[in-house]
Coordinates of C-alpha atoms in Angstrom, one line a residue:
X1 CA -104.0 -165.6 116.8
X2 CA -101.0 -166.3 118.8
X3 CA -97.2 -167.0 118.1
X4 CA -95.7 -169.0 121.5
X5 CA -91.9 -168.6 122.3
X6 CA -90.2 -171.8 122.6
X7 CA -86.4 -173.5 123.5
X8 CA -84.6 -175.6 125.7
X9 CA -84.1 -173.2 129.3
X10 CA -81.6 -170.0 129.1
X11 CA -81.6 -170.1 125.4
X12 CA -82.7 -166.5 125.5
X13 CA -86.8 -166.8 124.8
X14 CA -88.0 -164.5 128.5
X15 CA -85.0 -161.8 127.0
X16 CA -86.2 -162.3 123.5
X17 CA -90.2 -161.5 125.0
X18 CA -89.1 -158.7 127.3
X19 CA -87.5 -156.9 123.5
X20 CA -90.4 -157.5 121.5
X21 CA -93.1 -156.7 124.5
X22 CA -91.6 -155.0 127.1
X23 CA -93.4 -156.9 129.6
X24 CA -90.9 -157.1 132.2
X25 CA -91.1 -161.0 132.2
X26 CA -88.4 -162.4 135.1
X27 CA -84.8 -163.5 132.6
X28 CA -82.8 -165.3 134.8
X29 CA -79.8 -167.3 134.7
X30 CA -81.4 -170.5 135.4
X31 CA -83.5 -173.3 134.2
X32 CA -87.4 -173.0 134.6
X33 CA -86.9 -168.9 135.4
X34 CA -90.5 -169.1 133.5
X35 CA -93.4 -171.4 135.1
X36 CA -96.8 -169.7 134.1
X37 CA -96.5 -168.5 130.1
X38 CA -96.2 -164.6 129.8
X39 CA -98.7 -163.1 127.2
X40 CA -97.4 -159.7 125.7
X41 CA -98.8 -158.1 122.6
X42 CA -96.8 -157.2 119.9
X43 CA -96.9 -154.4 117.6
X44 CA -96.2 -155.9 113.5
X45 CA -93.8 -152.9 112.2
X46 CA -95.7 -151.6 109.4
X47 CA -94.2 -148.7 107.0
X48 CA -97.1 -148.1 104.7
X49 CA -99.0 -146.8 107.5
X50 CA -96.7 -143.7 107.4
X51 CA -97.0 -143.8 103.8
X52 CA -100.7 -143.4 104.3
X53 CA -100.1 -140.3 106.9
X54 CA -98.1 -138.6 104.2
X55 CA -101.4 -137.9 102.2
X56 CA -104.1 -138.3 105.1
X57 CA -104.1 -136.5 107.8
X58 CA -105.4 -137.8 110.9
X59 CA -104.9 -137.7 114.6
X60 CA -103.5 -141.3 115.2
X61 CA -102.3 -144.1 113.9
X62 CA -102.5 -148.2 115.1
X63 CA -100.5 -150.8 113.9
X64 CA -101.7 -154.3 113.5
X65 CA -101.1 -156.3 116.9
X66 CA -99.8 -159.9 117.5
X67 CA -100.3 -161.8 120.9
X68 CA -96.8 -162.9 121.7
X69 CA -96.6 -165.6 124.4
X70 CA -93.2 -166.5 126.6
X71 CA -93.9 -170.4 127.4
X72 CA -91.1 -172.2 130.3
X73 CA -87.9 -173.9 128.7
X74 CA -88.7 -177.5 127.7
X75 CA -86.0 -180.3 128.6
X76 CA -85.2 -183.9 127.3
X77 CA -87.5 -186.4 128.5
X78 CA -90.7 -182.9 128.6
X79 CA -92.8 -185.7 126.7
X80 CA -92.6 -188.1 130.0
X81 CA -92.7 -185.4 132.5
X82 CA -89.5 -183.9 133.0
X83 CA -89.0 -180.5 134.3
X84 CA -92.7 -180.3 134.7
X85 CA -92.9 -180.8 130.8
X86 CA -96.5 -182.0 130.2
X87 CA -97.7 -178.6 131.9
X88 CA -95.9 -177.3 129.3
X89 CA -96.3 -178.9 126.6
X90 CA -99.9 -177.8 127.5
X91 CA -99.2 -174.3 126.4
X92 CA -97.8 -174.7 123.4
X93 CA -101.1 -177.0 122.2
X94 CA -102.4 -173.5 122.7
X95 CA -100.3 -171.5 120.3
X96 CA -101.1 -171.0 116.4
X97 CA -97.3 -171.1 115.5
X98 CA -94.0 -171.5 117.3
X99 CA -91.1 -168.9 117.5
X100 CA -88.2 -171.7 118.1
X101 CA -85.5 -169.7 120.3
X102 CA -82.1 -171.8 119.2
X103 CA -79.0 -170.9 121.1
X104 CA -76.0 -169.4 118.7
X105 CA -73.6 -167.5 121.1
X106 CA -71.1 -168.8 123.4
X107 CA -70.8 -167.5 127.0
X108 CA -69.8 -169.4 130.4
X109 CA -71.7 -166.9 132.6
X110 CA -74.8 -168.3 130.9
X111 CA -75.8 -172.0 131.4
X112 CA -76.8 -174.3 129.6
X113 CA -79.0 -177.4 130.8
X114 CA -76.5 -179.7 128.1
X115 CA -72.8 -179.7 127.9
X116 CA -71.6 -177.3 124.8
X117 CA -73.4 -175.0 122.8
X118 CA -74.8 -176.9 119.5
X119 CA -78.2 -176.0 117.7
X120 CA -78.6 -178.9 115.7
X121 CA -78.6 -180.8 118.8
X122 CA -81.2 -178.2 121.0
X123 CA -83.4 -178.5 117.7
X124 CA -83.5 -182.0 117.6
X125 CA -84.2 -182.2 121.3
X126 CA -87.2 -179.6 121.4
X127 CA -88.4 -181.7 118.0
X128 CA -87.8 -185.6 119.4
X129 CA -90.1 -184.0 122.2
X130 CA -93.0 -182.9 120.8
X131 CA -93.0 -185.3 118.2
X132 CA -93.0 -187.9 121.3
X133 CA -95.8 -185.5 122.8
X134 CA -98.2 -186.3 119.4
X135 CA -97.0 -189.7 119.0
X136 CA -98.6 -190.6 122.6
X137 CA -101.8 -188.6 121.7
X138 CA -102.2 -190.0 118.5
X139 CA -101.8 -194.0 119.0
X140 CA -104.5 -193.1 121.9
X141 CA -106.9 -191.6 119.6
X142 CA -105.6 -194.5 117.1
X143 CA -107.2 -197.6 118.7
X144 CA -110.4 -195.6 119.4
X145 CA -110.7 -194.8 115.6
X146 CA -110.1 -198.4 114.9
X147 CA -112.5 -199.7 117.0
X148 CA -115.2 -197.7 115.4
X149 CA -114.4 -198.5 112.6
X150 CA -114.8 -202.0 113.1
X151 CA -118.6 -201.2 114.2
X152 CA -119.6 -199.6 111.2
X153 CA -118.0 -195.9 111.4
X154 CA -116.9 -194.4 108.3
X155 CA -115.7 -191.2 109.4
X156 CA -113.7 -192.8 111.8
X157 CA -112.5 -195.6 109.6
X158 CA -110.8 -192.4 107.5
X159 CA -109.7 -190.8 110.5
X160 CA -107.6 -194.1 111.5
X161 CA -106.4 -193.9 107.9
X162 CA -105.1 -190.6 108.6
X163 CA -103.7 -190.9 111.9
X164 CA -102.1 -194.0 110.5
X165 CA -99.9 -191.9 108.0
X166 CA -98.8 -189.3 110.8
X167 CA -97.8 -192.1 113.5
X168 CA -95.7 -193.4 110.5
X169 CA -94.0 -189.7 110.0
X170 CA -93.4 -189.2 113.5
X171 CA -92.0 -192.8 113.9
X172 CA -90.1 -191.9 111.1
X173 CA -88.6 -188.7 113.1
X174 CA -90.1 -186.2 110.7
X175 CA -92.7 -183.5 112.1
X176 CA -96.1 -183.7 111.5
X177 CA -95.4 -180.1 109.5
X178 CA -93.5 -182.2 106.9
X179 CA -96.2 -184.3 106.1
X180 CA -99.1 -181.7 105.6
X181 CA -97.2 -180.3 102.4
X182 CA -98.5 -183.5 100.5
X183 CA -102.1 -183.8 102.5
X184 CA -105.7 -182.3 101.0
X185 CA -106.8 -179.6 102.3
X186 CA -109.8 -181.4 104.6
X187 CA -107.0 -183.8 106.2
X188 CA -105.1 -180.5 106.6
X189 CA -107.8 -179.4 108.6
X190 CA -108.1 -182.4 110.4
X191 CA -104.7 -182.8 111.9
X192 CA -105.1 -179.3 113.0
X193 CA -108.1 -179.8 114.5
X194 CA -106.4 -182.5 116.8
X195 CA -104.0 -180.0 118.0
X196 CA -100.8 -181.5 117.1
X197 CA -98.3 -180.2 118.2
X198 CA -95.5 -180.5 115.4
X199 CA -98.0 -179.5 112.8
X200 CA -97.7 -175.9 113.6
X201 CA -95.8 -173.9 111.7
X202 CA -92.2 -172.7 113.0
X203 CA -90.1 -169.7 112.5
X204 CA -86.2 -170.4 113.8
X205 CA -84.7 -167.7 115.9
X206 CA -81.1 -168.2 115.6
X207 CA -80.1 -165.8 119.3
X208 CA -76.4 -164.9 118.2
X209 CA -74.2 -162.8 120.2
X210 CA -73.6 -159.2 119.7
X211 CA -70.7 -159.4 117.9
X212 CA -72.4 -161.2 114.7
X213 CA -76.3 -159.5 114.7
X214 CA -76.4 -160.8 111.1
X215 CA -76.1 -164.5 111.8
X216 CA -73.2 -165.1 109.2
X217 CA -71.2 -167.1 112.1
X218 CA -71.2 -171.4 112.1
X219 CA -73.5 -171.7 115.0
X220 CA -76.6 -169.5 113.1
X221 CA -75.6 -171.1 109.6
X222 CA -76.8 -174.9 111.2
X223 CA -80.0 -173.1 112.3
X224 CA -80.4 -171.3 108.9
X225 CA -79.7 -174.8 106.6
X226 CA -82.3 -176.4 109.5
X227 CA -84.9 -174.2 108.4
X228 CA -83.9 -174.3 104.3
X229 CA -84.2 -178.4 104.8
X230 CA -87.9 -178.2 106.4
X231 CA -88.5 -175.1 103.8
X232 CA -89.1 -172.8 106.8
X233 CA -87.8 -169.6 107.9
X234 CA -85.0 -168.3 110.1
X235 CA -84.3 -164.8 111.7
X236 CA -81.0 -164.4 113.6
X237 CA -81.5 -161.9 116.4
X238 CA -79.0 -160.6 119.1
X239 CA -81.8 -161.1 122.0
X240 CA -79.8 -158.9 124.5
X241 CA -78.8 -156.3 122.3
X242 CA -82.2 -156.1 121.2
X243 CA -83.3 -156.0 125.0
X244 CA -80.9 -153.1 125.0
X245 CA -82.6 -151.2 122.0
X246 CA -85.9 -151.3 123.0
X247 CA -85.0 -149.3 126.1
X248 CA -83.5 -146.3 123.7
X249 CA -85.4 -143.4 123.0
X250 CA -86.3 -143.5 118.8
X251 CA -83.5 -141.3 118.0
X252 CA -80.9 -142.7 120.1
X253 CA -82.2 -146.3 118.5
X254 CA -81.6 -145.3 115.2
X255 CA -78.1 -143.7 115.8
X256 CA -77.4 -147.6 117.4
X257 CA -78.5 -149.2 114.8
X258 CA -76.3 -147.1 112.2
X259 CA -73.6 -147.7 114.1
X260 CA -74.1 -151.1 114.2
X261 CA -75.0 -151.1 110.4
X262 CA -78.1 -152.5 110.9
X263 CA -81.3 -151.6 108.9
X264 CA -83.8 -151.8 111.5
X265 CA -84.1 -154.1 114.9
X266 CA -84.2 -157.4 114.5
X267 CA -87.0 -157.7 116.1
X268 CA -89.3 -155.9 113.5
X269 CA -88.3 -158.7 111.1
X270 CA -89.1 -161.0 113.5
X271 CA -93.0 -159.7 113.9
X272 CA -93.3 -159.3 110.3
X273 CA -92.2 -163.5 109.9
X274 CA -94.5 -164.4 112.6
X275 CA -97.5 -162.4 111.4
X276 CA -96.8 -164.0 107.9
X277 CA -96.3 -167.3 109.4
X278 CA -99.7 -167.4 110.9
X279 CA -101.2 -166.8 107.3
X280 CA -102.3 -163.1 108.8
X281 CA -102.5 -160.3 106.2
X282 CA -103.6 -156.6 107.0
X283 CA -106.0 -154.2 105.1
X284 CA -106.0 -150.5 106.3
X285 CA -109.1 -147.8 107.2
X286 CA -108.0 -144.1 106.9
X287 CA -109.7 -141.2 107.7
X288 CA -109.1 -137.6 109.9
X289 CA -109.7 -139.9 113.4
X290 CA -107.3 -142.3 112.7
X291 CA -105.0 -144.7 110.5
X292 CA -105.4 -148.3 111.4
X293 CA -104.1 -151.5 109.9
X294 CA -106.5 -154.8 111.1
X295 CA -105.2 -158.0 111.0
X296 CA -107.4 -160.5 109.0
X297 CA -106.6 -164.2 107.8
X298 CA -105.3 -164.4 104.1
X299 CA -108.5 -165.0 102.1
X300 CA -111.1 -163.0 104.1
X301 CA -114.1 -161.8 101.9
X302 CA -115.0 -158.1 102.6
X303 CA -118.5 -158.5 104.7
X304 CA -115.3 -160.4 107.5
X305 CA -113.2 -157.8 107.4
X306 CA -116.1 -155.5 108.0
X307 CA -116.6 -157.7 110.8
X308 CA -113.0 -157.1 112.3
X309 CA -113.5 -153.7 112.6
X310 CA -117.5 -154.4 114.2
X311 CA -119.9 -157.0 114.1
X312 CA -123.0 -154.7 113.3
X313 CA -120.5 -153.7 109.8
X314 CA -120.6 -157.8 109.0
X315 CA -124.1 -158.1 109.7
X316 CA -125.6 -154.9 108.2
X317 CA -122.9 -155.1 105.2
X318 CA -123.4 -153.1 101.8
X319 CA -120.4 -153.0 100.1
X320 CA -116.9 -151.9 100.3
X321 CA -115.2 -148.9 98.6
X322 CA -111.8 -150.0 97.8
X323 CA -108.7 -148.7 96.4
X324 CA -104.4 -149.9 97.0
X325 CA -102.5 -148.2 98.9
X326 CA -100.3 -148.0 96.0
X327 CA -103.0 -146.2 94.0
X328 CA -102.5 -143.3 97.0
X329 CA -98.7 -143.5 96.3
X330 CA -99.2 -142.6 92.8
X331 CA -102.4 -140.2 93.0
X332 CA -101.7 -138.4 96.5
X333 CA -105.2 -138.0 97.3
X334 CA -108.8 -140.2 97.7
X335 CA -110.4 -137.2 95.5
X336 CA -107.9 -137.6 93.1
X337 CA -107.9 -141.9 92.7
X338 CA -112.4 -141.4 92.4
X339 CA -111.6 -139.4 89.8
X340 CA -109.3 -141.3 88.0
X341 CA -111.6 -144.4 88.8
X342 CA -109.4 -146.3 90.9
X343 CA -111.8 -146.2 94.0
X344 CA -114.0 -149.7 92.9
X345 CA -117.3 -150.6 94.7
X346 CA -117.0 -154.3 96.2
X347 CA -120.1 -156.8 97.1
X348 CA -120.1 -159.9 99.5
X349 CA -117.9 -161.6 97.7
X350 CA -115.1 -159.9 97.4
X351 CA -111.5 -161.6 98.8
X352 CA -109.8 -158.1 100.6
X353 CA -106.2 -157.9 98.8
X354 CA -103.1 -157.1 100.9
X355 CA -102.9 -153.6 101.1
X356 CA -106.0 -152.7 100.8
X357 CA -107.2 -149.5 101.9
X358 CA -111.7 -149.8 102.7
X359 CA -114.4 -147.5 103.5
X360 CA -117.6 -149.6 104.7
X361 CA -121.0 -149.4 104.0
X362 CA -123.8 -150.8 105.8
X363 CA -127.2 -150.7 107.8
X364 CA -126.9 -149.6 111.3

């Protein structure tokens, strides 16, 4: 699963990577400093895993991991070619959700490929864009439905029906994600089969400058009533401070960030939306070798989760010893939450809950 980083060019999306990843990608000061997409992976900031350590020892501990990729700055008229837009359109087909980098700070070193600095506008340009992008795929995939359906096809004859509904939304200027709020869950699954682009689910990134990290400034409050209207999610981040943080030493990150009065980097809230975006949940093992959180989709059984960890768990799968990790909070020890009975024995049909701590059982 894969979040990709998307905005007009010089917006801040290669900056925003390079905090989050550290992957040196190339931030420049001009349009299309980013051809091929980067691909960084992302640690998702996880305090209960130090909760855990407090009452199991062990030698190391692993967060969960999101793939994080930097895609090239899309321009008006991407849907017809411009500024090699199709290629990169391309990459964001590829992507499970969209991390939607909207400009929100003012600066005339820094240019901008329109006049002014507005994010309603640079929203509705990346949006009018890929909505063009799915509106050319769909009326292709259109007539072909229609014609089979004509012969005698009934699955196409309720695929047309379907594709019919989103051409209207789109002509209609409203994203395909709009529309999927109201659709069953198999037509869900169908427009996401096709790969449409404004299906997938977005989290705004209002970049503000490093005089308002909060986002309580004009320019983030038009990204932030954006995302209320669509019933999203924004995160206002000061990408070059945060660039700034990530090359501090822990201590000296944390005397920043009190100085700054700011709970934690931005960034961590930032991986925590996008992991929740994507519909990701973790469950944790523990034991004297390590602490680890894997990363599962919301509504894995237990035998899948086994799975994560190794394919011989899935297919040689007993059950599962479970117990919460808020059970440890309270008890302080696994001998201590079996003898209180909290430490339950789950089949093949068990859904893992979040938080979730699991000991597997299974054939070799």
């Amino acid at each position: 699963m894969q979040v990709g980083i998307v905005g007009l060019p010089n917006v801040g999306k290669s900056t925003l990577f390079n905090a989050l990843t550290n992957a040196g990608a190339l931030a420049a000061n001009y349009p299309f400093a980013t051809i091929e997409p980067n691909v960084g992976v992302v640690s998702v900031p996880d305090p209960r895993l130090a909760l855990i350590n407090r009452f199991i020892a062990t030698e190391k501990i692993v967060p969960a991991l999101l793939r994080v990729v930097d895609i090239a700055g899309l321009v008006r008229g991407a849907s017809a070619g411009e500024g090699l837009g199709n290629k990169f359109l391309a990459h964001i087909r590829e992507v499970d959700a969209i991390l939607h980098i909207v400009r929100c700070f003012e600066d005339g070193e820094v240019l901008h490929v329109e006049e002014g600095i507005d994010p309603q506008r640079d929203i509705d340009t990346i949006d009018t864009e890929l909505m063009l992008a799915d509106l050319e795929t769909l009326e292709k995939s259109l007539d072909k439905n229609r014609r089979l359906a004509r012969a005698g096809d009934k699955d196409a004859g309720i695929s047309a029906g379907l594709m019919e509904s989103c051409v209207e939304s789109l002509q209609h200027g409203k994203p395909l994600r709009s529309l999927l709020a109201g659709c069953k869950p198999e037509e869900r699954k169908a427009i996401s089969a096709w790969g449409m682009l404004t299906a997938k689910k977005v989290l705004y990134v209002a970049n503000v400058d490093e005089a308002d990290p909060l986002g309580r400034g004009p320019l983030a409050e038009v990204v932030r009533r954006r995302a209320a209207d669509e019933d999203g999610a924004m995160t206002p981040v000061c990408a070059k401070l945060e660039a700034e943080l990530a090359e501090l030493s822990a201590e000296d990150r944390q005397a920043m960030l009190k100085y700054l009065g700011l709970p934690e980097p931005a960034l961590d809230a930032v991986a925590r939306q996008a992991y929740r975006l994507l519909g990701l949940q973790s469950f944790f093992t523990a034991g004297p070798k390590e602490i680890r959180a894997w990363t599962i989709v919301q509504g894995t059984t237990a035998p899948q989760a086994a799975g994560v960890i190794h394919s011989d768990f899935e297919k040689g799968f007993i059950r599962a010893e479970v117990y919460n990790i808020s059970d440890l909070h309270v008890l302080k020890s696994e001998a201590a939450i079996r003898g209180a009975g909290k430490m339950r024995s789950e089949g093949k049909n068990y859904v893992l809950r979040e938080g979730d701590i699991v000991h597997f059982l299974f054939n070799a």
